[in-house]
CSV table of C-alpha atoms in Angstrom, one decimal:
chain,number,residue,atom,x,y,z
A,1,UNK,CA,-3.3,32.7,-87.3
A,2,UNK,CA,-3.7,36.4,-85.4
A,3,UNK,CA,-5.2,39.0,-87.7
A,4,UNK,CA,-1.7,40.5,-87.9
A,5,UNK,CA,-0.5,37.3,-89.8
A,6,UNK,CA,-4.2,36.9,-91.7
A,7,UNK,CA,-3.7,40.5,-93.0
A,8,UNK,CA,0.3,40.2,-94.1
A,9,UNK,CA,-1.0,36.7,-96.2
A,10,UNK,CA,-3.6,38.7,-97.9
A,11,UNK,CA,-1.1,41.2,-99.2
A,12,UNK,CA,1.5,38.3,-100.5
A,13,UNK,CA,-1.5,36.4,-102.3
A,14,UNK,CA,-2.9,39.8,-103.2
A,15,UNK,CA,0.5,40.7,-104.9
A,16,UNK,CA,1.4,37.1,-106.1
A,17,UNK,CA,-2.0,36.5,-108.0
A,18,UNK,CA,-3.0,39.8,-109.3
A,19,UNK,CA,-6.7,39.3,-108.5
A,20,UNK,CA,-9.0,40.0,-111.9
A,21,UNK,CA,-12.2,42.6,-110.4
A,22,UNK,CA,-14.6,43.1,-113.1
A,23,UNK,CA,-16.7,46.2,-112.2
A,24,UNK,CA,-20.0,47.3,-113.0
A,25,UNK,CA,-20.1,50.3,-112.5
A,26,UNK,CA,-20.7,54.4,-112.6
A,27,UNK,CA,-19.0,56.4,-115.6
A,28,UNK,CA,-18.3,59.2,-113.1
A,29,UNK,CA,-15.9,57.2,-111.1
A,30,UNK,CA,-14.8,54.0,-113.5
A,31,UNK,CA,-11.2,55.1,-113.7
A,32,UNK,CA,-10.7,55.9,-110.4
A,33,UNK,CA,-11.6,52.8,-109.6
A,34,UNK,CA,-9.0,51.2,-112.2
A,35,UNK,CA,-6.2,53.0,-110.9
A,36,UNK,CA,-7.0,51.9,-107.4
A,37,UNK,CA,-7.5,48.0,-108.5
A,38,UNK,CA,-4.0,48.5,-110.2
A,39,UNK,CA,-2.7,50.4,-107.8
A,40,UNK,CA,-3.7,47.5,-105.5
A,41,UNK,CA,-2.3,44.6,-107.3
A,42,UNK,CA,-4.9,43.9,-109.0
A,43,UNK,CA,-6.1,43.5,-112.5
A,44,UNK,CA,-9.2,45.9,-113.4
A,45,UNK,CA,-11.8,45.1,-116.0
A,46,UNK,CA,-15.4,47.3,-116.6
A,47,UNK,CA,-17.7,45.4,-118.5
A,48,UNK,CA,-21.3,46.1,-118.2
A,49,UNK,CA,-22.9,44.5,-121.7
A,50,UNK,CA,-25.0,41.2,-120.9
A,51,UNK,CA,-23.9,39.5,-123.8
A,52,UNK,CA,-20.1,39.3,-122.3
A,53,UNK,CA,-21.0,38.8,-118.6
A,54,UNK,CA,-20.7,35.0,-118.6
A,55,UNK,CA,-17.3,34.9,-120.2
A,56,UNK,CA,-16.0,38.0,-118.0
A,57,UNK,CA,-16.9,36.3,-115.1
A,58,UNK,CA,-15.5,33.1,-115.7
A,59,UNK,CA,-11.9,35.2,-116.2
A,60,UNK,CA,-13.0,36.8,-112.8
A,61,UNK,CA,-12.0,36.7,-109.1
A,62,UNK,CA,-14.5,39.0,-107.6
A,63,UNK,CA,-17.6,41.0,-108.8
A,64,UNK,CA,-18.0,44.6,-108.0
A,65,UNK,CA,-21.7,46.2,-108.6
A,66,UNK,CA,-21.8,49.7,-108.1
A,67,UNK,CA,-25.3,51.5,-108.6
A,68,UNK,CA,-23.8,55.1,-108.8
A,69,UNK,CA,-25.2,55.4,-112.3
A,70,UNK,CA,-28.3,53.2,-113.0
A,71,UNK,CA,-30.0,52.2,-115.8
A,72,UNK,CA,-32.1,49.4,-116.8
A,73,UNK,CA,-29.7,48.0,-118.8
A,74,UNK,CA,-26.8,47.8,-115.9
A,75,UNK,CA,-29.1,46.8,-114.0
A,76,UNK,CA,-29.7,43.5,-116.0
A,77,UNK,CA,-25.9,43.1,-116.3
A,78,UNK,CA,-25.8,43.3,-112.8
A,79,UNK,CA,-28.6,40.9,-111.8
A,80,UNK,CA,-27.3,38.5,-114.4
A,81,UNK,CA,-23.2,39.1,-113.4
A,82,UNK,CA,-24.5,38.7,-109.8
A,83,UNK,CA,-26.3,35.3,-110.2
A,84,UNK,CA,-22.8,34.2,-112.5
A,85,UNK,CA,-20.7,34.9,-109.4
A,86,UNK,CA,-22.1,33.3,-106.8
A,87,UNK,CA,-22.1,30.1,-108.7
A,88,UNK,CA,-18.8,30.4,-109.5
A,89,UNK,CA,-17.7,31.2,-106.1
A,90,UNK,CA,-16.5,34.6,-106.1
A,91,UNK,CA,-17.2,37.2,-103.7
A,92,UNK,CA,-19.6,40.2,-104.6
A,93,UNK,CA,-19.4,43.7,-103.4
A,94,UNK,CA,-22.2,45.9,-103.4
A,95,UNK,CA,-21.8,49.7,-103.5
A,96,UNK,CA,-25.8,50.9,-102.7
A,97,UNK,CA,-24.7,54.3,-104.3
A,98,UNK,CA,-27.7,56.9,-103.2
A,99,UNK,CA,-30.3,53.7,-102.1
A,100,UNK,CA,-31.5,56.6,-99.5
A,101,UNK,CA,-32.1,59.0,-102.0
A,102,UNK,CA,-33.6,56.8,-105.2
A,103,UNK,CA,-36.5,54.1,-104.8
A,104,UNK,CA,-35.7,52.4,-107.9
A,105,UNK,CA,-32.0,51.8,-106.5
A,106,UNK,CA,-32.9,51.4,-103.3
A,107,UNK,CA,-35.4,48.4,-104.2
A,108,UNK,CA,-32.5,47.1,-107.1
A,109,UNK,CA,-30.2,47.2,-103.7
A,110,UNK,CA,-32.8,44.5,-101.6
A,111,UNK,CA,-33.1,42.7,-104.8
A,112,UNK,CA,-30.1,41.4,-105.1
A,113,UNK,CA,-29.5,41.4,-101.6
A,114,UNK,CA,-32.8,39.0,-100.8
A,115,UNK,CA,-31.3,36.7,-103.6
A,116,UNK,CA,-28.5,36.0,-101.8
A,117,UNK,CA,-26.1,36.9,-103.9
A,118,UNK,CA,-24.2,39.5,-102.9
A,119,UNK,CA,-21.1,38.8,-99.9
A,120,UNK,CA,-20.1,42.1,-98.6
A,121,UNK,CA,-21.9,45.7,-98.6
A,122,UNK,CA,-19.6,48.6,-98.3
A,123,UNK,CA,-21.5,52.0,-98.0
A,124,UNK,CA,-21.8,55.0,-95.9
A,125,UNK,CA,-24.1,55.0,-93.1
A,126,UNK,CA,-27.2,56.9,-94.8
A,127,UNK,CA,-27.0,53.9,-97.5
A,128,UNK,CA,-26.3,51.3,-94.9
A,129,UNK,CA,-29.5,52.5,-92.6
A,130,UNK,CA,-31.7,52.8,-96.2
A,131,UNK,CA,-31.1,49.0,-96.9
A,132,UNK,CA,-31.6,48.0,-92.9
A,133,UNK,CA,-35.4,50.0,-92.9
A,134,UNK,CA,-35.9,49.6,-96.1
A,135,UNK,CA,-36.5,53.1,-97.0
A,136,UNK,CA,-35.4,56.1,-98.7
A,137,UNK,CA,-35.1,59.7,-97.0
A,138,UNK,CA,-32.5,61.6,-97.7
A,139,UNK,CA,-30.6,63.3,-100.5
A,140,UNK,CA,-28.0,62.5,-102.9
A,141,UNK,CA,-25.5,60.3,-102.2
A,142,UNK,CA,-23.3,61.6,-99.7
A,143,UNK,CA,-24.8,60.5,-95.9
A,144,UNK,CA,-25.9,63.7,-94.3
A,145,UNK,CA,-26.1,62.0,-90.6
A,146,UNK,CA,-23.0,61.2,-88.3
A,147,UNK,CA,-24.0,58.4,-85.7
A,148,UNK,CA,-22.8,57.4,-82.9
A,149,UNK,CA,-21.0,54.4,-81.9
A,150,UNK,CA,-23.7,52.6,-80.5
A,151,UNK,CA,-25.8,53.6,-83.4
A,152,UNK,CA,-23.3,52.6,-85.7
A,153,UNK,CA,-22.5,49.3,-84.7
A,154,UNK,CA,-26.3,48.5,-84.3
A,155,UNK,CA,-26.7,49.2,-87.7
A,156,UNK,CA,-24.0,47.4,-89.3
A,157,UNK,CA,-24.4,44.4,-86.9
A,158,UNK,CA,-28.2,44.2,-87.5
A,159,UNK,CA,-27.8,44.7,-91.6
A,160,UNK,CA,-25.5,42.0,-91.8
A,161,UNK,CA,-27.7,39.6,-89.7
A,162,UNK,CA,-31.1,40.5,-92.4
A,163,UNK,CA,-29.3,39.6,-95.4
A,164,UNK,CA,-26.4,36.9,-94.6
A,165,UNK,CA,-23.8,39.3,-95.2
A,166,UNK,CA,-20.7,41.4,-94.6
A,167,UNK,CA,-21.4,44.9,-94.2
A,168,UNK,CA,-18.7,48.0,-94.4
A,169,UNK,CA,-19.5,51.2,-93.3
A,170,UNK,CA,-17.8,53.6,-93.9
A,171,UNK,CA,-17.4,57.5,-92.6
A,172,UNK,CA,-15.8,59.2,-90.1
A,173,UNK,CA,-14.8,56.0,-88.2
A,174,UNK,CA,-15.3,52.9,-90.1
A,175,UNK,CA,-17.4,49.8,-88.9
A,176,UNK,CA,-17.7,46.2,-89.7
A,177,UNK,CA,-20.0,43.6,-88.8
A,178,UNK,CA,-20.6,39.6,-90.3
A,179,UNK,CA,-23.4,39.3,-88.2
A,180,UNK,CA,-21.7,38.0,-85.1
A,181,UNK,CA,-18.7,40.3,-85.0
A,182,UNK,CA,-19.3,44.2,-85.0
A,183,UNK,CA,-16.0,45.9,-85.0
A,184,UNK,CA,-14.7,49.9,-85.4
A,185,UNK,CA,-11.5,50.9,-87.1
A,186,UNK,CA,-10.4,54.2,-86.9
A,187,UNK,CA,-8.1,55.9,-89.8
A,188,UNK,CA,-8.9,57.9,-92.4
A,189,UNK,CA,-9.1,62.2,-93.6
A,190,UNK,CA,-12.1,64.6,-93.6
A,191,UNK,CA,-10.7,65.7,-97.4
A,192,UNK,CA,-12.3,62.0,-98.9
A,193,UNK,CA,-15.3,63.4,-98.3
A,194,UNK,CA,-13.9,66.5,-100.8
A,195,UNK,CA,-13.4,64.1,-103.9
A,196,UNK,CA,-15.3,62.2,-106.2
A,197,UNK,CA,-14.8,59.1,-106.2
A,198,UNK,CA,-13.5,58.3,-102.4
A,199,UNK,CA,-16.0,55.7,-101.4
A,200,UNK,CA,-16.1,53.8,-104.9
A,201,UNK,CA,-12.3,53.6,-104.7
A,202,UNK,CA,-12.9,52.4,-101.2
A,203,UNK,CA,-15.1,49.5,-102.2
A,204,UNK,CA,-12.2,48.2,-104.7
A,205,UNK,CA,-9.5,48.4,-102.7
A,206,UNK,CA,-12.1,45.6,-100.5
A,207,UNK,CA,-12.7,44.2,-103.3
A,208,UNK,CA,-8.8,43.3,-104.1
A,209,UNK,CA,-8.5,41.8,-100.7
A,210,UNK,CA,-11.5,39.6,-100.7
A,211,UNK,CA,-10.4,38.0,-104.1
A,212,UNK,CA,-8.0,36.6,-102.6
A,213,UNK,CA,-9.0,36.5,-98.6
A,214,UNK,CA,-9.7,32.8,-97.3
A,215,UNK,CA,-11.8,35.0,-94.6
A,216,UNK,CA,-14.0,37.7,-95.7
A,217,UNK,CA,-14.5,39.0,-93.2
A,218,UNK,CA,-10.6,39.6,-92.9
A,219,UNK,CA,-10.2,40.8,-96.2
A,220,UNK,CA,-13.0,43.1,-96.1
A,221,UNK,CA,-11.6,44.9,-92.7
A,222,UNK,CA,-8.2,45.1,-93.8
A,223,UNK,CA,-9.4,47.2,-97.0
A,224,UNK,CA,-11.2,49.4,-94.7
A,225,UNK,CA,-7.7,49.5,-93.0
A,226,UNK,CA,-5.7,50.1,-96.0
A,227,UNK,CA,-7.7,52.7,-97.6
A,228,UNK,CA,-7.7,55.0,-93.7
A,229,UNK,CA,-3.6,54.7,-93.9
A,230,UNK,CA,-3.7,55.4,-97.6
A,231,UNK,CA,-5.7,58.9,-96.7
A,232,UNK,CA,-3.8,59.6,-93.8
A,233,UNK,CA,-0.7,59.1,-95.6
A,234,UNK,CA,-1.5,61.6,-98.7
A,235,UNK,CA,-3.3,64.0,-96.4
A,236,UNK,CA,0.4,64.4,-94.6
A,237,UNK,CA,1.9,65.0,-97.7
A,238,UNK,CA,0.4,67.7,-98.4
A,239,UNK,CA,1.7,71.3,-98.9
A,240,UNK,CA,-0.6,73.9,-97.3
A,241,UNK,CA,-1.1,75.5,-101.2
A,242,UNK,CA,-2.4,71.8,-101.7
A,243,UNK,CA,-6.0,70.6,-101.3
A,244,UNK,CA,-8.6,68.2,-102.5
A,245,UNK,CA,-7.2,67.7,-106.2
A,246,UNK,CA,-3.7,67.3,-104.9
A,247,UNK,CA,-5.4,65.3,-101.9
A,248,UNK,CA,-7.0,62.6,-104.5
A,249,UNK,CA,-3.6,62.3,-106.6
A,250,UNK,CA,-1.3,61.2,-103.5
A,251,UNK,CA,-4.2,59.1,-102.3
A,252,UNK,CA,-3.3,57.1,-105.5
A,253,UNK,CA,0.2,57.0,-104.9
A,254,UNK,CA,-0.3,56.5,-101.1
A,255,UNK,CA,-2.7,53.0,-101.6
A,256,UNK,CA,0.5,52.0,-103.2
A,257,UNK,CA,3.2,52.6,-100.7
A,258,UNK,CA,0.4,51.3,-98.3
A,259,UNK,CA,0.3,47.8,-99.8
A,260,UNK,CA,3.8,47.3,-101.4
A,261,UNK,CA,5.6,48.8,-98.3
A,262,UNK,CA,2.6,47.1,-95.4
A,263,UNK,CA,5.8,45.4,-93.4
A,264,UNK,CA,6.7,48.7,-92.2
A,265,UNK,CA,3.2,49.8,-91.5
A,266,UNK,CA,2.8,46.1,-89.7
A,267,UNK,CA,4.8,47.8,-87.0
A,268,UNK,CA,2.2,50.0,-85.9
A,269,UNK,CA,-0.4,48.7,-86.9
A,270,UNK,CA,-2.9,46.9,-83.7
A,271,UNK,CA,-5.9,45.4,-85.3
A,272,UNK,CA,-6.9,44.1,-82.0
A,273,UNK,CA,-7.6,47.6,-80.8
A,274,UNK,CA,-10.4,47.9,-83.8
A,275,UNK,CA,-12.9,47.0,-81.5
């Protein structure tokens, strides 16, 4: 099967089986995150109390585990929904929200991600290089540094290597590694980085595709994919009164059209080239 055919199956299952995504994750950005799950397909459900994790899980098809709003408490959930997961054999996303900037989320990050349990990593570049040196310097939780290529797919190549993993970067081009395969895929609009909530939605819409993605790896790139032609999409809908608030409320409508109408984008779309 060529990627194109991989990526058109995802789509059917993902439409067919309505993926469940139980999220833990920040109160800044919960409901953006629901309306991109449903948007998606998929079936959204935020619960973050330890005493339901087990049975929420077992209901689930992937785990997200956001750290945009720590606490010790969600950070038990976490630990506890992460361990749940992997022996039930769904995937787990991790979104290292501000590792660069925090120590205490930084070292929550390389906790789970030494334990094995988490599948793929989808962050921007300042949280991607934090988890590879395993330190924090910089501030809050936007990446402040623009690499280059090179640099780039170094970094997501080598991350993935450490911790058995897939890593998503995400930025001004995107980038991908399992370990063994390093790709770029461009796509995308400089106005995500003028709403809240861009790169969490980001990391669900990857999550809906590697619930139901027989390759992770696959379903992991073809989010990345989806979300750059959602925000080109609602970027060229815009009026030239319109910006960032009107910007976030196509994107919405575009990861839609995106997935229900992905035949037509099929057409023009060259995977192969990602690289």
């Amino acid at each position: 099967m060529n990627m194109k055919e991989s990526f058109a199956q995802i789509i059917e299952d993902l439409q067919s089986a309505k993926p469940v995504l139980h999220h833990i994750t920040n109160y800044v950005t919960a409901r953006d995150c629901a309306d991109a799950a449903l948007a998606m397909g998929a079936s959204p459900i935020m619960a973050d109390n330890a005493e339901e994790i087990a049975e929420v899980i077992a209901a689930s098809d992937a785990l997200v585990l956001n750290l945009g709003t720590i606490s010790e408490a969600r950070m038990e959930a976490m630990e506890l929904a992460a361990g749940t997961a992997k022996e039930a054999g769904i995937p787990v996303v991790l979104d290292p929200v501000g590792v660069m900037s925090s120590s205490l989320r930084l070292e929550f990050a390389l906790r789970l991600l030494q334990a094995g349990y988490i599948t793929i990593v989808r962050g921007n570049y300042g949280e991607c290089k934090a988890l590879l040196e395993q330190e924090t310097d910089g501030r809050g939780v936007d990446s402040v540094q623009v690499p280059d290529q090179g640099e780039a797919l170094k970094t997501v190549k080598d991350a993935a290597q450490r911790y058995q993993c897939i890593f998503a970067m995400t930025g001004v081009v995107d980038y991908i590694s399992d370990g063994k395969r390093a790709l770029m895929i461009n796509g995308g609009n400089p106005l995500m980085t003028r709403i809240t909530g861009g790169g969490c939605m980001t990391t669900t819409v990857v999550t809906a595709c590697a619930a139901v993605a027989e390759d992770k790896f696959a379903g992991a790139m073809l989010g990345l994919i989806i979300m750059g032609q959602a925000a080109e999409l609602a970027a060229g809908l815009l009026e030239k009164k319109d910006g960032p608030g009107m910007f976030k409320v196509r994107l919405l409508d575009s990861i839609y059209h995106v997935v229900t109408k992905w035949n037509l984008i099929m057409d023009n779309l060259h995977p192969e080239k990602a690289n």
